[in-house]
CSV table of C-alpha atoms and ligand atoms in Angstrom, one decimal:
chain,number,residue,atom,x,y,z
A,1397,MET,CA,34.9,-274.8,-102.2
A,1398,ALA,CA,38.0,-273.5,-104.0
A,1399,ASP,CA,40.3,-273.7,-101.0
A,1400,PHE,CA,39.2,-277.0,-99.7
A,1401,THR,CA,42.0,-279.4,-98.7
A,1402,PRO,CA,41.1,-283.1,-98.1
A,1403,ARG,CA,42.7,-284.4,-94.9
A,1404,THR,CA,43.4,-287.7,-93.4
A,1405,VAL,CA,41.0,-288.1,-90.4
A,1406,LEU,CA,41.0,-290.7,-87.6
A,1407,VAL,CA,38.0,-291.1,-85.3
A,1408,THR,CA,38.3,-293.4,-82.3
A,1409,GLY,CA,35.2,-295.4,-81.5
A,1410,GLY,CA,33.7,-294.9,-85.0
A,1411,ASN,CA,31.6,-298.0,-85.2
A,1412,ARG,CA,28.5,-296.5,-83.5
A,1413,GLY,CA,27.0,-293.5,-81.8
A,1414,ILE,CA,28.6,-290.1,-82.0
A,1415,GLY,CA,31.9,-291.5,-83.5
A,1416,PHE,CA,30.0,-293.1,-86.3
A,1417,ALA,CA,28.2,-289.8,-87.1
A,1418,ILE,CA,31.5,-287.9,-87.0
A,1419,ALA,CA,33.1,-290.3,-89.4
A,1420,GLN,CA,30.1,-290.0,-91.7
A,1421,GLU,CA,30.3,-286.2,-91.6
A,1422,PHE,CA,34.0,-286.1,-92.6
A,1423,VAL,CA,33.3,-288.5,-95.4
A,1424,SER,CA,30.5,-286.3,-96.7
A,1425,ARG,CA,32.8,-283.4,-96.7
A,1426,GLY,CA,35.3,-285.2,-98.9
A,1427,HIS,CA,38.0,-286.3,-96.5
A,1428,ARG,CA,39.9,-289.6,-96.2
A,1429,VAL,CA,38.5,-291.1,-93.0
A,1430,ALA,CA,39.6,-294.0,-90.8
A,1431,VAL,CA,37.9,-295.2,-87.6
A,1432,THR,CA,39.2,-297.3,-84.8
A,1433,ALA,CA,36.7,-300.0,-83.6
A,1434,ARG,CA,36.9,-302.9,-81.1
A,1435,SER,CA,34.0,-304.5,-82.9
A,1436,GLY,CA,31.9,-303.7,-85.9
A,1437,GLU,CA,32.7,-301.3,-88.7
A,1438,GLY,CA,32.8,-297.6,-89.4
A,1439,PRO,CA,30.3,-296.0,-91.9
A,1440,GLU,CA,30.5,-296.5,-95.7
A,1441,GLY,CA,33.6,-294.9,-97.2
A,1442,THR,CA,35.8,-295.3,-94.1
A,1443,LEU,CA,38.7,-297.6,-93.3
A,1444,THR,CA,38.1,-299.5,-90.1
A,1445,VAL,CA,41.1,-300.5,-88.0
A,1446,ARG,CA,41.0,-302.5,-84.8
A,1447,ALA,CA,42.2,-300.9,-81.6
A,1448,ASP,CA,41.3,-300.7,-77.9
A,1449,VAL,CA,42.4,-297.3,-76.7
A,1450,THR,CA,43.6,-298.7,-73.4
A,1451,ASP,CA,46.3,-300.6,-75.2
A,1452,ALA,CA,49.2,-298.4,-76.4
A,1453,ALA,CA,50.6,-301.1,-78.7
A,1454,ALA,CA,47.2,-301.7,-80.4
A,1455,VAL,CA,46.9,-297.9,-80.9
A,1456,ASP,CA,50.4,-297.7,-82.4
A,1457,ALA,CA,49.6,-300.6,-84.8
A,1458,ALA,CA,46.3,-299.0,-85.8
A,1459,PHE,CA,48.0,-295.7,-86.6
A,1460,THR,CA,50.6,-297.5,-88.7
A,1461,GLU,CA,47.9,-299.2,-90.7
A,1462,VAL,CA,46.0,-295.9,-91.3
A,1463,GLU,CA,49.3,-294.1,-92.3
A,1464,SER,CA,50.2,-296.7,-94.9
A,1465,ALA,CA,46.6,-296.7,-96.4
A,1466,LEU,CA,45.7,-293.0,-96.2
A,1467,GLY,CA,48.8,-291.1,-95.2
A,1468,PRO,CA,49.7,-289.4,-91.8
A,1469,VAL,CA,46.7,-288.5,-89.6
A,1470,GLU,CA,46.1,-284.8,-89.8
A,1471,VAL,CA,42.8,-284.6,-87.9
A,1472,LEU,CA,42.3,-286.7,-84.8
A,1473,ILE,CA,39.0,-287.1,-83.0
A,1474,ALA,CA,39.4,-288.7,-79.6
A,1475,ASN,CA,35.9,-289.9,-79.1
A,1476,ALA,CA,36.0,-293.4,-77.6
A,1477,GLY,CA,34.5,-293.4,-74.1
A,1478,ILE,CA,32.6,-295.3,-71.5
A,1479,THR,CA,30.5,-294.7,-68.4
A,1480,ARG,CA,30.3,-296.8,-65.3
A,1481,ASP,CA,27.9,-294.7,-63.3
A,1482,GLN,CA,27.6,-295.4,-59.5
A,1483,LEU,CA,27.2,-293.2,-56.4
A,1484,LEU,CA,30.5,-292.5,-54.7
A,1485,LEU,CA,30.2,-294.9,-51.8
A,1486,ARG,CA,29.4,-297.7,-54.2
A,1487,MET,CA,31.9,-296.9,-56.8
A,1488,THR,CA,34.8,-299.4,-56.9
A,1489,GLU,CA,38.4,-298.6,-57.7
A,1490,GLU,CA,37.9,-300.7,-60.8
A,1491,ASP,CA,34.9,-298.5,-61.9
A,1492,PHE,CA,37.0,-295.4,-61.4
A,1493,ASP,CA,40.1,-296.7,-63.1
A,1494,ALA,CA,38.4,-298.2,-66.1
A,1495,VAL,CA,36.6,-294.9,-67.0
A,1496,VAL,CA,39.6,-292.7,-66.4
A,1497,ASP,CA,41.9,-295.1,-68.3
A,1498,THR,CA,39.5,-295.3,-71.3
A,1499,ASN,CA,38.3,-291.7,-71.5
A,1500,LEU,CA,41.4,-289.8,-70.4
A,1501,GLY,CA,44.2,-292.3,-70.8
A,1502,GLY,CA,42.8,-293.4,-74.2
A,1503,SER,CA,42.8,-289.8,-75.4
A,1504,PHE,CA,46.4,-289.3,-74.2
A,1505,ARG,CA,47.6,-292.4,-76.0
A,1506,VAL,CA,46.0,-291.6,-79.4
A,1507,ILE,CA,47.0,-287.9,-79.2
A,1508,LYS,CA,50.6,-288.8,-78.3
A,1509,ARG,CA,50.8,-291.2,-81.3
A,1510,ALA,CA,49.1,-288.7,-83.7
A,1511,SER,CA,51.3,-285.8,-82.6
A,1512,LYS,CA,54.4,-287.3,-84.2
A,1513,GLY,CA,53.0,-287.0,-87.7
A,1514,MET,CA,51.4,-283.6,-86.9
A,1515,LEU,CA,54.6,-282.1,-85.7
A,1516,ARG,CA,56.5,-283.4,-88.8
A,1517,ALA,CA,53.7,-281.9,-91.0
A,1518,LYS,CA,53.5,-278.7,-88.9
A,1519,TYR,CA,49.7,-279.2,-89.2
A,1520,GLY,CA,47.2,-280.9,-87.0
A,1521,ARG,CA,43.6,-280.7,-85.6
A,1522,ILE,CA,42.9,-282.5,-82.4
A,1523,VAL,CA,39.3,-282.6,-81.1
A,1524,LEU,CA,38.5,-284.2,-77.7
A,1525,ILE,CA,35.0,-285.3,-77.0
A,1526,SER,CA,34.2,-284.3,-73.4
A,1527,SER,CA,30.7,-283.9,-71.9
A,1528,VAL,CA,28.5,-281.5,-70.1
A,1529,SER,CA,29.1,-283.7,-67.1
A,1530,GLY,CA,32.7,-282.7,-67.1
A,1531,LEU,CA,31.7,-279.0,-66.7
A,1532,PHE,CA,28.6,-279.3,-64.5
A,1533,GLY,CA,29.3,-282.5,-62.6
A,1534,ASN,CA,26.7,-285.1,-62.2
A,1535,ALA,CA,25.7,-287.3,-59.3
A,1536,GLY,CA,26.8,-290.9,-60.0
A,1537,GLN,CA,29.5,-289.8,-62.4
A,1538,VAL,CA,32.5,-288.9,-60.2
A,1539,ASN,CA,34.7,-291.1,-62.5
A,1540,TYR,CA,33.2,-290.0,-65.8
A,1541,ALA,CA,33.0,-286.3,-64.9
A,1542,ALA,CA,36.6,-286.3,-63.7
A,1543,SER,CA,37.8,-288.0,-66.9
A,1544,LYS,CA,35.8,-285.5,-69.1
A,1545,ALA,CA,37.0,-282.4,-67.1
A,1546,GLY,CA,40.6,-283.8,-67.5
A,1547,LEU,CA,40.2,-283.6,-71.2
A,1548,ILE,CA,39.9,-279.8,-71.0
A,1549,GLY,CA,43.1,-279.4,-69.1
A,1550,MET,CA,44.7,-281.8,-71.7
A,1551,ALA,CA,43.5,-279.7,-74.7
A,1552,ARG,CA,44.7,-276.5,-73.1
A,1553,SER,CA,48.1,-277.9,-72.3
A,1554,LEU,CA,48.4,-279.2,-75.8
A,1555,THR,CA,47.4,-275.8,-77.1
A,1556,ARG,CA,50.3,-274.3,-75.2
A,1557,GLU,CA,52.8,-277.0,-76.1
A,1558,LEU,CA,51.9,-277.5,-79.8
A,1559,GLY,CA,50.1,-274.2,-80.8
A,1560,GLY,CA,53.2,-272.7,-82.4
A,1561,ARG,CA,53.5,-275.8,-84.7
A,1562,GLY,CA,50.2,-275.4,-86.6
A,1563,ILE,CA,48.3,-277.8,-84.3
A,1564,THR,CA,45.1,-276.9,-82.6
A,1565,ALA,CA,43.4,-278.8,-79.8
A,1566,ASN,CA,39.8,-278.2,-78.9
A,1567,VAL,CA,37.1,-279.8,-76.8
A,1568,VAL,CA,33.5,-280.5,-77.9
A,1569,ALA,CA,31.2,-281.0,-74.9
A,1570,PRO,CA,28.0,-282.7,-75.9
A,1571,GLY,CA,24.9,-282.5,-73.6
A,1572,PHE,CA,22.4,-285.4,-73.8
A,1573,ILE,CA,22.6,-287.0,-77.2
A,1574,GLU,CA,20.5,-289.9,-78.5
A,1575,THR,CA,22.9,-292.9,-78.5
A,1576,ASP,CA,23.3,-296.3,-76.8
A,1577,MET,CA,25.0,-294.4,-73.9
A,1578,THR,CA,21.9,-292.4,-73.0
A,1579,ALA,CA,19.4,-295.2,-74.0
A,1580,GLU,CA,20.8,-297.1,-71.0
A,1581,LEU,CA,19.4,-294.4,-68.6
A,1582,PRO,CA,16.1,-295.2,-66.9
A,1583,GLU,CA,13.1,-293.5,-68.7
A,1584,GLU,CA,12.3,-291.4,-65.6
A,1585,GLN,CA,15.8,-290.0,-65.5
A,1586,GLN,CA,15.7,-289.3,-69.2
A,1587,ALA,CA,12.5,-287.3,-68.9
A,1588,GLU,CA,14.0,-285.3,-66.0
A,1589,TYR,CA,17.1,-284.4,-68.0
A,1590,ARG,CA,14.9,-283.4,-71.0
A,1591,LYS,CA,13.0,-280.9,-68.8
A,1592,ALA,CA,16.3,-279.2,-68.0
A,1593,ILE,CA,17.4,-278.7,-71.6
A,1594,PRO,CA,16.2,-275.3,-72.9
A,1595,VAL,CA,15.9,-276.6,-76.5
A,1596,GLY,CA,13.5,-279.2,-75.0
A,1597,ARG,CA,15.0,-282.4,-76.6
A,1598,TYR,CA,18.0,-284.6,-76.8
A,1599,GLY,CA,20.5,-283.8,-79.5
A,1600,THR,CA,21.4,-286.0,-82.4
A,1601,ALA,CA,24.8,-287.5,-83.1
A,1602,GLN,CA,24.9,-285.6,-86.4
A,1603,GLU,CA,24.5,-282.3,-84.5
A,1604,VAL,CA,27.7,-283.1,-82.6
A,1605,ALA,CA,29.4,-284.2,-85.7
A,1606,GLN,CA,28.8,-280.9,-87.5
A,1607,ALA,CA,30.4,-278.9,-84.7
A,1608,VAL,CA,33.4,-281.3,-84.7
A,1609,ALA,CA,33.9,-281.1,-88.4
A,1610,TRP,CA,33.8,-277.3,-88.2
A,1611,ILE,CA,36.3,-277.0,-85.3
A,1612,ALA,CA,38.6,-279.4,-87.2
A,1613,SER,CA,38.4,-277.4,-90.4
A,1614,ASP,CA,40.7,-274.8,-91.9
A,1615,GLU,CA,38.0,-272.2,-91.1
A,1616,ALA,CA,38.8,-272.7,-87.3
A,1617,ALA,CA,42.6,-272.3,-87.6
A,1618,TYR,CA,42.7,-269.5,-85.0
A,1619,ILE,CA,40.6,-271.4,-82.4
A,1620,SER,CA,42.5,-273.6,-79.9
A,1621,GLY,CA,42.0,-274.5,-76.2
A,1622,ALA,CA,38.2,-273.8,-76.6
A,1623,VAL,CA,35.3,-275.8,-75.2
A,1624,ILE,CA,32.4,-275.9,-77.7
A,1625,PRO,CA,29.1,-277.0,-76.0
A,1626,VAL,CA,26.6,-278.9,-78.2
A,1627,ASP,CA,23.9,-279.3,-75.5
A,1628,GLY,CA,20.7,-277.4,-76.5
A,1629,GLY,CA,21.6,-274.6,-74.0
A,1630,LEU,CA,21.9,-276.9,-71.0
A,1631,GLY,CA,25.2,-275.4,-69.9
A,1632,MET,CA,24.5,-271.9,-71.1
A,1633,GLY,CA,27.7,-271.7,-73.1
A,1634,HIS,CA,29.9,-273.4,-70.5
B,1879,NAP,N1,25.6,-289.8,-75.8
B,1879,NAP,C1,25.7,-288.7,-75.0
B,1879,NAP,O1,24.7,-288.2,-74.6
B,1879,NAP,C2,27.1,-288.2,-74.7
B,1879,NAP,C3,27.1,-286.9,-74.1
B,1879,NAP,C4,28.3,-286.4,-73.8
B,1879,NAP,C5,29.5,-287.0,-74.2
B,1879,NAP,N2,29.5,-288.1,-74.9
B,1879,NAP,C6,30.7,-288.7,-75.3
B,1879,NAP,O2,30.8,-289.0,-76.6
B,1879,NAP,C7,31.6,-290.1,-76.9
B,1879,NAP,C8,30.8,-291.1,-77.7
B,1879,NAP,O3,29.7,-291.5,-77.0
B,1879,NAP,P1,28.4,-292.3,-77.6
B,1879,NAP,O4,27.2,-291.7,-76.9
B,1879,NAP,O5,28.5,-292.4,-79.0
B,1879,NAP,O6,28.7,-293.7,-76.9
B,1879,NAP,P2,28.5,-295.2,-77.4
B,1879,NAP,O7,27.3,-295.2,-78.3
B,1879,NAP,O8,28.4,-296.0,-76.1
B,1879,NAP,O9,29.8,-295.5,-78.1
B,1879,NAP,C9,31.1,-295.5,-77.5
B,1879,NAP,C10,32.2,-295.8,-78.5
B,1879,NAP,O10,33.4,-295.8,-77.8
B,1879,NAP,C11,34.1,-297.0,-78.1
B,1879,NAP,N3,34.9,-297.5,-77.0
B,1879,NAP,C12,34.6,-297.6,-75.7
B,1879,NAP,N4,35.7,-298.1,-75.0
B,1879,NAP,C13,36.7,-298.2,-75.9
B,1879,NAP,C14,38.0,-298.7,-75.8
B,1879,NAP,N5,38.5,-299.1,-74.6
B,1879,NAP,N6,38.7,-298.8,-76.9
B,1879,NAP,C15,38.2,-298.4,-78.1
B,1879,NAP,N7,37.0,-297.9,-78.3
B,1879,NAP,C16,36.2,-297.9,-77.2
B,1879,NAP,C17,32.9,-298.0,-78.3
B,1879,NAP,O11,33.4,-299.1,-79.0
B,1879,NAP,P3,32.6,-300.6,-78.8
B,1879,NAP,O12,31.5,-300.5,-79.8
B,1879,NAP,O13,33.7,-301.6,-79.2
B,1879,NAP,O14,32.2,-300.7,-77.4
B,1879,NAP,C18,32.0,-297.1,-79.1
B,1879,NAP,O15,32.4,-297.1,-80.5
B,1879,NAP,C19,32.1,-290.7,-75.6
B,1879,NAP,O16,33.3,-290.2,-75.3
B,1879,NAP,C20,31.0,-290.1,-74.6
B,1879,NAP,O17,31.5,-290.0,-73.3
B,1879,NAP,C21,28.3,-288.8,-75.1
């Protein structure tokens, strides 16, 4: 592509699952890619830096390491996330706080840190990985759905705050994707979910990665504050 510009990309939680596939996709498209990981490594061709997204100092140190190796982060994918599913009456304060602090607080921390360089460069692409649960709700996921719905408000506020500075903020909302996160679900529940998906199967991490790479590309410069579902039609576009 004649007008292709390689970017410095950082993916949080890039050692496995969807984050790993996203990092691979950006590498295959010719970008400089770093991943944060608490353990393990990102895919071949990436720089792995250690960071827990609940720790602002660790996030800061990870960014400094990426900046000195690859340059300022131009594309940030806030992907790291956890579930602690439990019905409301059994959900502890700790289950609630841990999920919100990782999924929503973690995204806030990495976006805040990345925005410094993006504002200076007057260029940035921020992609937040939400979930169909954040839009539809899901029994047993009061904590998770709240954190994932919160990301939408975050992206839209970022769009209003940073939109005039060449920075876009969009949400990708996967449905059921084959990763460790869904492998944990009981087989019966998985079969029930599969029946509800119009496409009739779970998605692959690569299918999410391709949507993320596109929304973060120069081709999507005029899209911000959007929610892109990658869910086999489960949410009918929502
Ligand atoms: N799979 C699905 O069906 C699905 C659907 C909708 C949305 N999503 C979202 O997509 C994202 C990736 O999910 P996945 O399915 O790939 O999950 P996964 O296989 O469980 O991987 C989660 C990733 O997040 C990292 N992570 C968790 N807590 C962290 C923390 N405090 N600090 C830094 N990294 C942390 C994990 O690192 P460690 O290896 O160190 O634990 C891992 O790399 C999540 O935000 C998830 O909510 C997934």
